[in-house]
């Protein structure tokens, strides 16, 4: 049996609805500007440019129902997203076969230190400190695709303190789930345990301590996260 010189880090994981076993998280990929109305609100052309991706760390996944307001920012935004959980992977996966690799779906929020992201964009530096920080990926329970079917349309929304902030439909995604899996697999060897946060519709905005976010994806359910 392998032993380690220090205690191995805890395996990041997400619960699965109706199961005692957890879904272990390997990587967290996030696609940028995948809904035209959000691309426009961020000052970009929504034409179908090639998708781009960044990553959060697996241990940024947060299923606690609480989001501790992070250090070094005074402009932390919510981005409601459909999360795709992979049960297998590979390289150069064809879009028509891509959904075979999907274990299930969840509701997630790509929490973003928008001020730090903007500074990094302006300096042409990586966005990482704006995106991949502690607790920055609240994710609800995964619902197996065997129960939900594959989700191509349906409402996606987020409210803060009962007021709707974001509203869209999964059918507005510029790059659909099979296409983003296929494209990712050209650049990375994707694998079981990977999560893909599939982009956010318009209406992103700031939260403050004490706010309650309720994210919702039709066919999956709600994710309630308190900012603490
Ligand atoms: Mn996002």
Coordinates of C-alpha atoms and ligand atoms in Angstrom, one line a residue:
X1 CA 0.0 0.0 0.0
X2 CA 1.3 3.5 -0.9
X3 CA 2.2 5.7 1.9
X4 CA 2.9 9.4 1.9
X5 CA 5.3 11.7 3.7
X6 CA 2.5 14.0 4.6
X7 CA -1.2 13.3 5.0
X8 CA -2.7 13.3 1.4
X9 CA -5.1 16.1 0.6
X10 CA -8.8 15.4 1.0
X11 CA -10.4 14.2 -2.2
X12 CA -12.7 17.0 -3.5
X13 CA -16.2 15.6 -4.0
X14 CA -19.9 16.5 -4.7
X15 CA -22.9 14.6 -3.5
X16 CA -25.2 12.7 -5.9
X17 CA -28.9 13.0 -5.4
X18 CA -30.4 9.7 -4.1
X19 CA -27.0 8.1 -3.5
X20 CA -24.7 7.6 -0.5
X21 CA -21.6 7.6 -2.7
X22 CA -20.0 10.9 -3.6
X23 CA -18.8 12.0 -7.1
X24 CA -15.0 12.6 -6.8
X25 CA -13.8 15.8 -8.5
X26 CA -10.6 15.7 -10.6
X27 CA -10.7 19.0 -12.6
X28 CA -13.1 22.0 -12.9
X29 CA -13.2 23.5 -16.4
X30 CA -15.1 26.6 -17.0
X31 CA -16.2 28.1 -20.4
X32 CA -16.2 31.8 -20.9
X33 CA -18.8 33.9 -22.7
X34 CA -21.1 31.1 -23.7
X35 CA -24.4 33.0 -23.7
X36 CA -24.6 35.9 -26.2
X37 CA -26.4 38.3 -23.8
X38 CA -23.6 37.9 -21.2
X39 CA -20.9 38.3 -23.8
X40 CA -22.6 41.6 -24.7
X41 CA -22.9 42.8 -21.1
X42 CA -19.1 42.1 -20.6
X43 CA -18.3 44.2 -23.7
X44 CA -17.6 41.5 -26.2
X45 CA -18.9 40.5 -29.6
X46 CA -21.3 37.6 -29.2
X47 CA -20.5 36.1 -32.6
X48 CA -19.6 32.4 -32.5
X49 CA -15.9 32.9 -31.8
X50 CA -14.1 29.7 -30.7
X51 CA -14.8 28.8 -27.1
X52 CA -12.2 29.5 -24.4
X53 CA -11.7 27.8 -21.1
X54 CA -10.1 28.4 -17.7
X55 CA -10.0 26.2 -14.7
X56 CA -10.8 26.4 -11.1
X57 CA -9.2 24.0 -8.6
X58 CA -11.0 20.9 -7.6
X59 CA -10.8 21.9 -4.0
X60 CA -12.6 25.2 -4.8
X61 CA -15.8 23.2 -5.1
X62 CA -18.0 24.1 -2.3
X63 CA -21.1 22.1 -1.3
X64 CA -21.6 23.7 2.1
X65 CA -24.4 26.1 1.3
X66 CA -22.2 29.0 2.4
X67 CA -19.9 31.2 0.5
X68 CA -17.3 33.0 2.6
X69 CA -16.7 36.4 1.1
X70 CA -13.1 36.2 -0.2
X71 CA -10.1 38.3 0.6
X72 CA -8.7 41.0 -1.6
X73 CA -11.9 41.9 -3.4
X74 CA -14.8 44.3 -3.0
X75 CA -16.6 43.2 -6.2
X76 CA -17.5 39.6 -6.0
X77 CA -20.0 38.4 -8.7
X78 CA -22.3 35.5 -9.1
X79 CA -22.5 33.5 -12.4
X80 CA -25.2 30.9 -12.4
X81 CA -24.1 27.9 -14.5
X82 CA -25.1 24.4 -15.6
X83 CA -22.5 22.0 -14.3
X84 CA -21.7 18.9 -16.4
X85 CA -20.1 16.0 -14.5
X86 CA -18.1 13.4 -16.6
X87 CA -17.9 9.7 -15.9
X88 CA -15.3 9.0 -18.6
X89 CA -13.2 11.0 -21.1
X90 CA -10.4 10.8 -23.5
X91 CA -8.9 13.0 -26.3
X92 CA -10.4 14.1 -29.6
X93 CA -13.9 13.1 -28.7
X94 CA -16.4 13.7 -31.5
X95 CA -19.4 15.9 -30.5
X96 CA -21.8 13.2 -31.6
X97 CA -20.4 10.8 -29.1
X98 CA -19.7 13.3 -26.3
X99 CA -22.8 12.8 -24.2
X100 CA -21.8 9.2 -23.6
X101 CA -19.2 10.7 -21.2
X102 CA -21.7 12.6 -19.1
X103 CA -22.5 11.2 -15.7
X104 CA -24.9 13.9 -14.7
X105 CA -25.7 17.5 -14.2
X106 CA -25.8 20.0 -11.3
X107 CA -26.5 23.6 -10.5
X108 CA -23.3 25.7 -9.9
X109 CA -22.2 29.3 -9.4
X110 CA -18.9 30.5 -10.8
X111 CA -18.1 33.1 -8.1
X112 CA -15.8 35.7 -9.5
X113 CA -13.6 38.4 -8.0
X114 CA -14.6 40.7 -10.8
X115 CA -12.3 43.5 -9.8
X116 CA -9.2 41.3 -9.7
X117 CA -10.3 39.6 -13.0
X118 CA -10.6 43.1 -14.6
X119 CA -7.2 44.1 -13.3
X120 CA -5.6 40.9 -14.8
X121 CA -7.4 41.4 -18.1
X122 CA -6.1 44.9 -18.3
X123 CA -2.6 43.8 -17.5
X124 CA -2.9 40.9 -20.0
X125 CA -2.2 38.5 -17.2
X126 CA -4.0 35.2 -16.3
X127 CA -7.4 35.6 -14.6
X128 CA -6.6 32.9 -12.1
X129 CA -6.9 35.0 -8.9
X130 CA -10.2 36.3 -10.1
X131 CA -11.7 32.8 -10.6
X132 CA -9.8 30.0 -8.7
X133 CA -10.0 30.9 -5.1
X134 CA -11.3 29.2 -1.9
X135 CA -15.0 28.2 -2.0
X136 CA -15.4 29.8 -5.4
X137 CA -17.4 27.0 -7.0
X138 CA -20.6 26.3 -5.1
X139 CA -22.1 23.2 -6.6
X140 CA -25.3 21.4 -5.7
X141 CA -25.9 17.7 -5.8
X142 CA -25.4 16.0 -9.1
X143 CA -28.4 14.5 -10.7
X144 CA -27.5 11.4 -12.9
X145 CA -28.3 11.9 -16.6
X146 CA -30.1 8.6 -16.3
X147 CA -32.8 10.5 -14.4
X148 CA -32.7 13.9 -16.0
X149 CA -32.0 13.0 -19.6
X150 CA -29.6 15.3 -21.4
X151 CA -30.5 19.0 -21.0
X152 CA -30.7 21.1 -24.1
X153 CA -33.2 23.6 -23.1
X154 CA -34.8 24.9 -19.9
X155 CA -34.8 27.9 -17.7
X156 CA -31.5 28.9 -15.8
X157 CA -31.8 31.7 -13.3
X158 CA -30.4 33.2 -10.1
X159 CA -32.0 35.4 -7.5
X160 CA -30.4 37.3 -4.7
X161 CA -32.5 37.9 -1.6
X162 CA -35.6 37.0 -3.6
X163 CA -34.9 39.4 -6.5
X164 CA -34.2 37.9 -9.8
X165 CA -30.8 38.9 -11.2
X166 CA -30.0 36.3 -13.9
X167 CA -32.4 34.6 -16.3
X168 CA -31.8 32.7 -19.5
X169 CA -32.4 29.4 -21.2
X170 CA -29.9 26.5 -21.7
X171 CA -30.8 26.7 -25.4
X172 CA -29.1 30.1 -25.6
X173 CA -25.6 28.5 -25.1
X174 CA -23.4 29.4 -28.0
X175 CA -21.4 26.2 -27.6
X176 CA -23.6 23.3 -26.6
X177 CA -22.5 20.7 -24.1
X178 CA -21.4 18.1 -26.7
X179 CA -19.4 20.7 -28.6
X180 CA -17.7 22.0 -25.5
X181 CA -16.7 18.4 -24.4
X182 CA -15.4 17.8 -27.9
X183 CA -13.4 21.0 -28.1
X184 CA -12.0 20.6 -24.6
X185 CA -10.8 17.1 -25.5
X186 CA -8.8 18.5 -28.3
X187 CA -6.7 20.4 -25.8
X188 CA -6.8 18.3 -22.7
X189 CA -7.2 14.6 -21.8
X190 CA -10.5 14.9 -20.1
X191 CA -11.5 12.2 -17.7
X192 CA -13.9 10.8 -15.1
X193 CA -14.3 13.2 -12.3
X194 CA -14.1 16.3 -14.4
X195 CA -16.7 19.0 -14.0
X196 CA -17.5 21.6 -16.7
X197 CA -19.1 24.8 -15.8
X198 CA -20.9 25.7 -19.0
X199 CA -21.2 29.5 -18.9
X200 CA -23.6 32.1 -17.6
X201 CA -26.5 34.1 -19.0
X202 CA -26.7 37.9 -18.5
X203 CA -27.3 39.6 -15.2
X204 CA -24.1 38.9 -13.3
X205 CA -23.6 41.2 -10.4
X206 CA -22.2 41.7 -7.0
X207 CA -23.1 40.1 -3.7
X208 CA -22.3 41.2 -0.1
X209 CA -22.2 39.3 3.2
X210 CA -25.6 38.3 4.3
X211 CA -27.0 37.9 0.8
X212 CA -28.8 34.7 -0.1
X213 CA -28.4 33.4 -3.6
X214 CA -30.8 30.9 -5.1
X215 CA -29.7 29.4 -8.4
X216 CA -32.0 27.3 -10.4
X217 CA -31.8 25.1 -13.5
X218 CA -35.0 23.6 -14.9
X219 CA -34.8 19.8 -14.6
X220 CA -32.2 19.8 -11.9
X221 CA -33.3 21.9 -9.0
X222 CA -32.2 24.7 -6.8
X223 CA -28.9 25.6 -5.1
X224 CA -29.2 27.9 -2.1
X225 CA -26.0 29.7 -1.0
X226 CA -25.6 32.2 1.8
X227 CA -22.8 34.8 1.5
X228 CA -21.0 34.8 4.9
Ligands
LIG1 MN1 -18.5 31.7 -15.6

